[in-house]
Amino acid sequence: MKTFLITAFVILSTCVNTLANERLVLQMNDLHLQGQNTIKLKQELKQQHRIEIKNQELVKVVVFAKSKQGQGKISLTVGDDHSLREIIDGRPYDFQDNNIDTYSKIVLDNPSRDSKGVWQLALQGNIKIKRIAIVLEERTPAPRARVVTLKEFRVSKFFESSEEIEVQGQRVKAIRLEAQTADVTITDARILFGNGEVQKIGELEGRLQEGRSKGHTIIAPNGRNIQAIRITAVSNNLKGSRATLKVEARILE
């Protein structure tokens, strides 16, 4: 079996972005292959487009090809997975005609659940290839998060203490309250949004023993619209030191 890495023609093609997909075209310039051959798509992308695949997922490969007797075969390999072999149509009398209308369009979907490993076309027969379109989808990495202490404040023994903690500009995904030095009762917890909306967080309310904590995951697009968090509490320790309430948040970077 021969392995082809096309280097004779290095023609940069247009790259069209549509929503999350990217279409990269490899110009094969009516490449004529006979017998069994392999085209390594990642190497072709690097050769023709000067790019290396890192954060892209392969969606499908569209091949414009024809075979002299109409019996050519083609399949796509991604990693260890192989697509079904497709027939490449064609006729002897227009095999030498390089007009695009004489070529067939073959669509090969990615046979793998991911895009790791090789991307290769396996071809068999007397075949000509006009071009290959590779459709990619950007792989969006999960945002990293860090836990920060927003504030620690002393809670009154006899009267409710209320603190409003500004978080505007930070992408808050979750908050956690921890009682320190004494038990505390959370009487009210609210999230204030930039559009004026207020969300009451009932699961954070109630008695919180010393050293224990409660958490809440915020349902908001990346936490971008949150302006402040307001906590109202009272210390349960009538003797000795007042309770300290620690407010932490998980911030998306």
PDB file of C-alpha atoms in Angstrom:
ATOM      1  CA  MET A   1       0.000   0.000   0.000  1.00  0.00           C
ATOM      2  CA  LYS A   2       1.281   3.458  -0.890  1.00  0.00           C
ATOM      3  CA  THR A   3       0.861   6.421   1.444  1.00  0.00           C
ATOM      4  CA  PHE A   4       0.477   9.845  -0.157  1.00  0.00           C
ATOM      5  CA  LEU A   5       1.291  13.147   1.501  1.00  0.00           C
ATOM      6  CA  ILE A   6       0.495  15.743  -1.119  1.00  0.00           C
ATOM      7  CA  THR A   7       3.234  18.380  -1.152  1.00  0.00           C
ATOM      8  CA  ALA A   8       3.409  19.348  -4.810  1.00  0.00           C
ATOM      9  CA  PHE A   9       0.565  21.827  -4.589  1.00  0.00           C
ATOM     10  CA  VAL A  10       0.368  24.173  -1.614  1.00  0.00           C
ATOM     11  CA  ILE A  11      -2.665  26.352  -2.254  1.00  0.00           C
ATOM     12  CA  LEU A  12      -4.262  28.223   0.605  1.00  0.00           C
ATOM     13  CA  SER A  13      -8.039  27.960   0.444  1.00  0.00           C
ATOM     14  CA  THR A  14     -10.720  30.038   2.038  1.00  0.00           C
ATOM     15  CA  CYS A  15     -11.803  29.275   5.570  1.00  0.00           C
ATOM     16  CA  VAL A  16     -15.500  29.900   6.247  1.00  0.00           C
ATOM     17  CA  ASN A  17     -16.831  30.192   9.794  1.00  0.00           C
ATOM     18  CA  THR A  18     -20.490  29.302  10.290  1.00  0.00           C
ATOM     19  CA  LEU A  19     -21.654  29.421  13.880  1.00  0.00           C
ATOM     20  CA  ALA A  20     -19.436  26.950  15.781  1.00  0.00           C
ATOM     21  CA  ASN A  21     -18.264  25.097  12.660  1.00  0.00           C
ATOM     22  CA  GLU A  22     -15.220  25.769  10.539  1.00  0.00           C
ATOM     23  CA  ARG A  23     -14.778  24.477   6.988  1.00  0.00           C
ATOM     24  CA  LEU A  24     -11.256  24.007   5.662  1.00  0.00           C
ATOM     25  CA  VAL A  25     -10.779  23.116   2.010  1.00  0.00           C
ATOM     26  CA  LEU A  26      -7.846  21.060   0.747  1.00  0.00           C
ATOM     27  CA  GLN A  27      -7.188  21.627  -2.950  1.00  0.00           C
ATOM     28  CA  MET A  28      -6.091  18.290  -4.417  1.00  0.00           C
ATOM     29  CA  ASN A  29      -5.874  19.589  -8.006  1.00  0.00           C
ATOM     30  CA  ASP A  30      -7.376  16.554  -9.766  1.00  0.00           C
ATOM     31  CA  LEU A  31      -4.975  14.193  -8.017  1.00  0.00           C
ATOM     32  CA  HIS A  32      -4.838  10.836  -9.823  1.00  0.00           C
ATOM     33  CA  LEU A  33      -4.469   7.726  -7.637  1.00  0.00           C
ATOM     34  CA  GLN A  34      -4.413   4.054  -8.582  1.00  0.00           C
ATOM     35  CA  GLY A  35      -4.605   0.964  -6.421  1.00  0.00           C
ATOM     36  CA  GLN A  36      -4.774   1.351  -2.642  1.00  0.00           C
ATOM     37  CA  ASN A  37      -3.802   4.707  -1.148  1.00  0.00           C
ATOM     38  CA  THR A  38      -4.022   6.703   2.062  1.00  0.00           C
ATOM     39  CA  ILE A  39      -4.367  10.466   2.445  1.00  0.00           C
ATOM     40  CA  LYS A  40      -3.371  11.805   5.866  1.00  0.00           C
ATOM     41  CA  LEU A  41      -5.708  14.702   6.538  1.00  0.00           C
ATOM     42  CA  LYS A  42      -3.927  16.242   9.535  1.00  0.00           C
ATOM     43  CA  GLN A  43      -0.692  16.449   7.565  1.00  0.00           C
ATOM     44  CA  GLU A  44      -2.558  18.008   4.649  1.00  0.00           C
ATOM     45  CA  LEU A  45      -4.091  20.633   6.932  1.00  0.00           C
ATOM     46  CA  LYS A  46      -0.667  21.496   8.276  1.00  0.00           C
ATOM     47  CA  GLN A  47       0.797  21.611   4.773  1.00  0.00           C
ATOM     48  CA  GLN A  48      -1.907  23.678   3.091  1.00  0.00           C
ATOM     49  CA  HIS A  49      -3.290  25.764   5.960  1.00  0.00           C
ATOM     50  CA  ARG A  50      -0.312  25.943   8.319  1.00  0.00           C
ATOM     51  CA  ILE A  51      -2.432  24.752  11.251  1.00  0.00           C
ATOM     52  CA  GLU A  52      -2.244  21.900  13.725  1.00  0.00           C
ATOM     53  CA  ILE A  53      -5.340  20.319  15.220  1.00  0.00           C
ATOM     54  CA  LYS A  54      -5.541  21.051  18.951  1.00  0.00           C
ATOM     55  CA  ASN A  55      -8.966  22.187  20.154  1.00  0.00           C
ATOM     56  CA  GLN A  56     -11.052  21.110  17.169  1.00  0.00           C
ATOM     57  CA  GLU A  57     -13.363  18.139  16.788  1.00  0.00           C
ATOM     58  CA  LEU A  58     -13.839  16.558  13.373  1.00  0.00           C
ATOM     59  CA  VAL A  59     -17.484  16.640  12.269  1.00  0.00           C
ATOM     60  CA  LYS A  60     -17.256  15.237   8.741  1.00  0.00           C
ATOM     61  CA  VAL A  61     -15.164  15.083   5.591  1.00  0.00           C
ATOM     62  CA  VAL A  62     -16.613  15.949   2.179  1.00  0.00           C
ATOM     63  CA  VAL A  63     -14.673  14.558  -0.789  1.00  0.00           C
ATOM     64  CA  PHE A  64     -15.152  15.548  -4.430  1.00  0.00           C
ATOM     65  CA  ALA A  65     -13.883  12.528  -6.353  1.00  0.00           C
ATOM     66  CA  LYS A  66     -14.580  10.193  -9.276  1.00  0.00           C
ATOM     67  CA  SER A  67     -13.425   6.768 -10.400  1.00  0.00           C
ATOM     68  CA  LYS A  68     -12.832   5.649 -13.960  1.00  0.00           C
ATOM     69  CA  GLN A  69     -15.129   2.622 -13.849  1.00  0.00           C
ATOM     70  CA  GLY A  70     -17.502   3.867 -11.134  1.00  0.00           C
ATOM     71  CA  GLN A  71     -16.283   1.233  -8.684  1.00  0.00           C
ATOM     72  CA  GLY A  72     -13.817   3.211  -6.567  1.00  0.00           C
ATOM     73  CA  LYS A  73     -14.079   2.933  -2.785  1.00  0.00           C
ATOM     74  CA  ILE A  74     -13.359   5.383   0.026  1.00  0.00           C
ATOM     75  CA  SER A  75     -13.601   5.338   3.828  1.00  0.00           C
ATOM     76  CA  LEU A  76     -12.611   7.576   6.740  1.00  0.00           C
ATOM     77  CA  THR A  77     -10.495   6.479   9.694  1.00  0.00           C
ATOM     78  CA  VAL A  78     -10.425   8.501  12.924  1.00  0.00           C
ATOM     79  CA  GLY A  79      -8.271   6.992  15.643  1.00  0.00           C
ATOM     80  CA  ASP A  80      -9.182   3.300  15.763  1.00  0.00           C
ATOM     81  CA  ASP A  81     -12.631   3.744  14.199  1.00  0.00           C
ATOM     82  CA  HIS A  82     -13.516   3.321  10.529  1.00  0.00           C
ATOM     83  CA  SER A  83     -16.502   4.540   8.549  1.00  0.00           C
ATOM     84  CA  LEU A  84     -18.373   2.367   6.075  1.00  0.00           C
ATOM     85  CA  ARG A  85     -16.782   2.196   2.633  1.00  0.00           C
ATOM     86  CA  GLU A  86     -18.548   4.422   0.133  1.00  0.00           C
ATOM     87  CA  ILE A  87     -18.617   3.906  -3.640  1.00  0.00           C
ATOM     88  CA  ILE A  88     -16.981   6.602  -5.782  1.00  0.00           C
ATOM     89  CA  ASP A  89     -19.053   7.042  -8.918  1.00  0.00           C
ATOM     90  CA  GLY A  90     -17.615   7.841 -12.357  1.00  0.00           C
ATOM     91  CA  ARG A  91     -17.559   7.088 -16.095  1.00  0.00           C
ATOM     92  CA  PRO A  92     -14.667   6.273 -18.432  1.00  0.00           C
ATOM     93  CA  TYR A  93     -15.533   8.867 -21.080  1.00  0.00           C
ATOM     94  CA  ASP A  94     -15.236  11.918 -18.789  1.00  0.00           C
ATOM     95  CA  PHE A  95     -12.544  10.628 -16.438  1.00  0.00           C
ATOM     96  CA  GLN A  96      -9.961  12.960 -17.999  1.00  0.00           C
ATOM     97  CA  ASP A  97     -12.338  15.941 -17.878  1.00  0.00           C
ATOM     98  CA  ASN A  98     -11.395  18.085 -14.860  1.00  0.00           C
ATOM     99  CA  ASN A  99     -14.647  20.045 -14.758  1.00  0.00           C
ATOM    100  CA  ILE A 100     -16.158  19.966 -11.250  1.00  0.00           C
ATOM    101  CA  ASP A 101     -19.457  18.724 -12.709  1.00  0.00           C
ATOM    102  CA  THR A 102     -17.822  15.378 -13.534  1.00  0.00           C
ATOM    103  CA  TYR A 103     -16.992  14.738  -9.859  1.00  0.00           C
ATOM    104  CA  SER A 104     -19.198  13.112  -7.224  1.00  0.00           C
ATOM    105  CA  LYS A 105     -19.672  14.465  -3.709  1.00  0.00           C
ATOM    106  CA  ILE A 106     -19.037  11.897  -0.952  1.00  0.00           C
ATOM    107  CA  VAL A 107     -19.841  12.809   2.671  1.00  0.00           C
ATOM    108  CA  LEU A 108     -18.043  10.826   5.389  1.00  0.00           C
ATOM    109  CA  ASP A 109     -19.166  11.480   8.967  1.00  0.00           C
ATOM    110  CA  ASN A 110     -16.703  11.098  11.820  1.00  0.00           C
ATOM    111  CA  PRO A 111     -17.041   7.439  12.910  1.00  0.00           C
ATOM    112  CA  SER A 112     -15.465   8.086  16.323  1.00  0.00           C
ATOM    113  CA  ARG A 113     -16.974   9.533  19.498  1.00  0.00           C
ATOM    114  CA  ASP A 114     -14.027  11.908  19.661  1.00  0.00           C
ATOM    115  CA  SER A 115     -11.342  13.137  17.283  1.00  0.00           C
ATOM    116  CA  LYS A 116      -8.198  11.699  18.827  1.00  0.00           C
ATOM    117  CA  GLY A 117      -5.610   9.892  16.747  1.00  0.00           C
ATOM    118  CA  VAL A 118      -5.158   9.793  12.990  1.00  0.00           C
ATOM    119  CA  TRP A 119      -7.518  11.304  10.421  1.00  0.00           C
ATOM    120  CA  GLN A 120      -7.069   9.353   7.207  1.00  0.00           C
ATOM    121  CA  LEU A 121      -8.862   8.584   3.971  1.00  0.00           C
ATOM    122  CA  ALA A 122      -8.430   5.073   2.597  1.00  0.00           C
ATOM    123  CA  LEU A 123      -8.991   4.845  -1.163  1.00  0.00           C
ATOM    124  CA  GLN A 124      -9.113   1.963  -3.593  1.00  0.00           C
ATOM    125  CA  GLY A 125      -9.375   2.062  -7.381  1.00  0.00           C
ATOM    126  CA  ASN A 126      -8.513   4.278 -10.318  1.00  0.00           C
ATOM    127  CA  ILE A 127      -9.535   7.600  -8.757  1.00  0.00           C
ATOM    128  CA  LYS A 128      -9.202  11.347  -9.219  1.00  0.00           C
ATOM    129  CA  ILE A 129      -9.776  13.863  -6.408  1.00  0.00           C
ATOM    130  CA  LYS A 130     -10.664  17.510  -7.003  1.00  0.00           C
ATOM    131  CA  ARG A 131     -10.788  18.749  -3.402  1.00  0.00           C
ATOM    132  CA  ILE A 132     -11.526  17.726   0.180  1.00  0.00           C
ATOM    133  CA  ALA A 133     -13.561  19.821   2.626  1.00  0.00           C
ATOM    134  CA  ILE A 134     -12.965  19.182   6.326  1.00  0.00           C
ATOM    135  CA  VAL A 135     -15.671  20.405   8.695  1.00  0.00           C
ATOM    136  CA  LEU A 136     -14.450  21.111  12.233  1.00  0.00           C
ATOM    137  CA  GLU A 137     -16.134  22.152  15.445  1.00  0.00           C
ATOM    138  CA  GLU A 138     -14.312  24.136  18.096  1.00  0.00           C
ATOM    139  CA  ARG A 139     -13.844  22.217  21.322  1.00  0.00           C
ATOM    140  CA  THR A 140     -14.744  24.615  24.128  1.00  0.00           C
ATOM    141  CA  PRO A 141     -12.749  23.881  27.286  1.00  0.00           C
ATOM    142  CA  ALA A 142     -14.577  24.001  30.587  1.00  0.00           C
ATOM    143  CA  PRO A 143     -13.847  27.270  32.378  1.00  0.00           C
ATOM    144  CA  ARG A 144     -11.504  27.014  35.339  1.00  0.00           C
ATOM    145  CA  ALA A 145     -12.780  28.021  38.762  1.00  0.00           C
ATOM    146  CA  ARG A 146     -11.197  29.194  41.995  1.00  0.00           C
ATOM    147  CA  VAL A 147     -12.609  29.551  45.502  1.00  0.00           C
ATOM    148  CA  VAL A 148     -12.215  32.965  47.108  1.00  0.00           C
ATOM    149  CA  THR A 149     -13.284  34.434  50.435  1.00  0.00           C
ATOM    150  CA  LEU A 150     -15.616  37.328  49.712  1.00  0.00           C
ATOM    151  CA  LYS A 151     -16.021  38.491  53.290  1.00  0.00           C
ATOM    152  CA  GLU A 152     -15.894  37.542  56.970  1.00  0.00           C
ATOM    153  CA  PHE A 153     -18.099  39.528  59.347  1.00  0.00           C
ATOM    154  CA  ARG A 154     -19.187  39.417  62.980  1.00  0.00           C
ATOM    155  CA  VAL A 155     -22.841  38.633  63.643  1.00  0.00           C
ATOM    156  CA  SER A 156     -24.811  40.434  66.368  1.00  0.00           C
ATOM    157  CA  LYS A 157     -26.177  38.419  69.310  1.00  0.00           C
ATOM    158  CA  PHE A 158     -29.515  40.140  69.776  1.00  0.00           C
ATOM    159  CA  PHE A 159     -30.217  41.919  66.515  1.00  0.00           C
ATOM    160  CA  GLU A 160     -29.920  40.762  62.940  1.00  0.00           C
ATOM    161  CA  SER A 161     -26.749  41.714  61.098  1.00  0.00           C
ATOM    162  CA  SER A 162     -27.017  42.311  57.359  1.00  0.00           C
ATOM    163  CA  GLU A 163     -24.118  42.469  54.917  1.00  0.00           C
ATOM    164  CA  GLU A 164     -24.282  43.233  51.201  1.00  0.00           C
ATOM    165  CA  ILE A 165     -21.214  41.928  49.371  1.00  0.00           C
ATOM    166  CA  GLU A 166     -20.447  43.456  45.974  1.00  0.00           C
ATOM    167  CA  VAL A 167     -19.382  40.925  43.330  1.00  0.00           C
ATOM    168  CA  GLN A 168     -20.112  42.874  40.145  1.00  0.00           C
ATOM    169  CA  GLY A 169     -17.728  41.942  37.336  1.00  0.00           C
ATOM    170  CA  GLN A 170     -16.931  38.520  38.793  1.00  0.00           C
ATOM    171  CA  ARG A 171     -18.405  35.320  37.384  1.00  0.00           C
ATOM    172  CA  VAL A 172     -19.851  33.772  40.536  1.00  0.00           C
ATOM    173  CA  LYS A 173     -20.950  30.163  40.096  1.00  0.00           C
ATOM    174  CA  ALA A 174     -21.563  29.116  43.711  1.00  0.00           C
ATOM    175  CA  ILE A 175     -21.483  30.544  47.232  1.00  0.00           C
ATOM    176  CA  ARG A 176     -20.824  28.944  50.617  1.00  0.00           C
ATOM    177  CA  LEU A 177     -21.487  30.173  54.165  1.00  0.00           C
ATOM    178  CA  GLU A 178     -19.483  28.888  57.132  1.00  0.00           C
ATOM    179  CA  ALA A 179     -20.180  29.590  60.816  1.00  0.00           C
ATOM    180  CA  GLN A 180     -17.052  30.332  62.838  1.00  0.00           C
ATOM    181  CA  THR A 181     -16.507  30.715  66.614  1.00  0.00           C
ATOM    182  CA  ALA A 182     -20.218  30.079  67.397  1.00  0.00           C
ATOM    183  CA  ASP A 183     -23.552  28.890  66.015  1.00  0.00           C
ATOM    184  CA  VAL A 184     -25.457  31.306  63.799  1.00  0.00           C
ATOM    185  CA  THR A 185     -28.920  31.507  62.250  1.00  0.00           C
ATOM    186  CA  ILE A 186     -29.211  32.751  58.664  1.00  0.00           C
ATOM    187  CA  THR A 187     -32.532  34.595  58.514  1.00  0.00           C
ATOM    188  CA  ASP A 188     -32.305  35.787  54.923  1.00  0.00           C
ATOM    189  CA  ALA A 189     -30.049  35.190  51.903  1.00  0.00           C
ATOM    190  CA  ARG A 190     -30.522  36.896  48.548  1.00  0.00           C
ATOM    191  CA  ILE A 191     -28.746  37.361  45.223  1.00  0.00           C
ATOM    192  CA  LEU A 192     -29.073  40.809  43.639  1.00  0.00           C
ATOM    193  CA  PHE A 193     -28.830  40.885  39.849  1.00  0.00           C
ATOM    194  CA  GLY A 194     -27.743  43.807  37.707  1.00  0.00           C
ATOM    195  CA  ASN A 195     -31.179  44.064  36.070  1.00  0.00           C
ATOM    196  CA  GLY A 196     -32.838  44.681  39.450  1.00  0.00           C
ATOM    197  CA  GLU A 197     -34.060  41.121  39.946  1.00  0.00           C
ATOM    198  CA  VAL A 198     -33.690  39.630  43.437  1.00  0.00           C
ATOM    199  CA  GLN A 199     -33.443  35.880  44.048  1.00  0.00           C
ATOM    200  CA  LYS A 200     -34.112  34.513  47.540  1.00  0.00           C
ATOM    201  CA  ILE A 201     -31.913  31.514  48.502  1.00  0.00           C
ATOM    202  CA  GLY A 202     -33.990  29.514  50.950  1.00  0.00           C
ATOM    203  CA  GLU A 203     -31.545  26.613  51.177  1.00  0.00           C
ATOM    204  CA  LEU A 204     -28.947  28.855  52.858  1.00  0.00           C
ATOM    205  CA  GLU A 205     -31.336  29.958  55.580  1.00  0.00           C
ATOM    206  CA  GLY A 206     -31.695  28.344  58.993  1.00  0.00           C
ATOM    207  CA  ARG A 207     -29.429  27.375  61.864  1.00  0.00           C
ATOM    208  CA  LEU A 208     -25.760  26.794  61.077  1.00  0.00           C
ATOM    209  CA  GLN A 209     -23.607  25.142  63.730  1.00  0.00           C
ATOM    210  CA  GLU A 210     -20.074  26.296  64.468  1.00  0.00           C
ATOM    211  CA  GLY A 211     -17.624  24.821  61.959  1.00  0.00           C
ATOM    212  CA  ARG A 212     -20.400  23.740  59.566  1.00  0.00           C
ATOM    213  CA  SER A 213     -21.236  25.226  56.171  1.00  0.00           C
ATOM    214  CA  LYS A 214     -24.000  25.483  53.574  1.00  0.00           C
ATOM    215  CA  GLY A 215     -23.630  25.980  49.834  1.00  0.00           C
ATOM    216  CA  HIS A 216     -25.688  27.053  46.845  1.00  0.00           C
ATOM    217  CA  THR A 217     -25.023  26.750  43.111  1.00  0.00           C
ATOM    218  CA  ILE A 218     -26.146  29.811  41.184  1.00  0.00           C
ATOM    219  CA  ILE A 219     -28.207  29.240  38.045  1.00  0.00           C
ATOM    220  CA  ALA A 220     -27.185  32.150  35.834  1.00  0.00           C
ATOM    221  CA  PRO A 221     -25.276  32.385  32.525  1.00  0.00           C
ATOM    222  CA  ASN A 222     -21.692  32.145  33.810  1.00  0.00           C
ATOM    223  CA  GLY A 223     -22.709  34.243  36.836  1.00  0.00           C
ATOM    224  CA  ARG A 224     -22.041  37.404  34.826  1.00  0.00           C
ATOM    225  CA  ASN A 225     -25.186  39.322  35.791  1.00  0.00           C
ATOM    226  CA  ILE A 226     -24.780  39.088  39.574  1.00  0.00           C
ATOM    227  CA  GLN A 227     -24.236  42.417  41.307  1.00  0.00           C
ATOM    228  CA  ALA A 228     -24.224  41.534  45.011  1.00  0.00           C
ATOM    229  CA  ILE A 229     -25.006  38.907  47.651  1.00  0.00           C
ATOM    230  CA  ARG A 230     -26.945  39.987  50.745  1.00  0.00           C
ATOM    231  CA  ILE A 231     -26.782  37.890  53.921  1.00  0.00           C
ATOM    232  CA  THR A 232     -28.786  38.565  57.098  1.00  0.00           C
ATOM    233  CA  ALA A 233     -27.985  36.574  60.249  1.00  0.00           C
ATOM    234  CA  VAL A 234     -28.050  36.551  64.049  1.00  0.00           C
ATOM    235  CA  SER A 235     -25.645  34.888  66.487  1.00  0.00           C
ATOM    236  CA  ASN A 236     -27.055  32.070  68.637  1.00  0.00           C
ATOM    237  CA  ASN A 237     -24.346  32.419  71.272  1.00  0.00           C
ATOM    238  CA  LEU A 238     -25.813  34.732  73.928  1.00  0.00           C
ATOM    239  CA  LYS A 239     -22.738  34.346  76.120  1.00  0.00           C
ATOM    240  CA  GLY A 240     -19.158  34.783  75.042  1.00  0.00           C
ATOM    241  CA  SER A 241     -17.956  35.931  71.636  1.00  0.00           C
ATOM    242  CA  ARG A 242     -20.214  36.748  68.745  1.00  0.00           C
ATOM    243  CA  ALA A 243     -20.273  34.363  65.795  1.00  0.00           C
ATOM    244  CA  THR A 244     -18.276  35.118  62.663  1.00  0.00           C
ATOM    245  CA  LEU A 245     -19.783  34.266  59.293  1.00  0.00           C
ATOM    246  CA  LYS A 246     -17.463  33.477  56.405  1.00  0.00           C
ATOM    247  CA  VAL A 247     -18.773  33.961  52.850  1.00  0.00           C
ATOM    248  CA  GLU A 248     -16.922  32.149  50.062  1.00  0.00           C
ATOM    249  CA  ALA A 249     -17.587  31.990  46.330  1.00  0.00           C
ATOM    250  CA  ARG A 250     -16.520  29.807  43.431  1.00  0.00           C
ATOM    251  CA  ILE A 251     -15.444  32.212  40.688  1.00  0.00           C
ATOM    252  CA  LEU A 252     -15.111  31.229  37.029  1.00  0.00           C
ATOM    253  CA  GLU A 253     -11.961  32.558  35.396  1.00  0.00           C
TER     254      GLU A 253
END
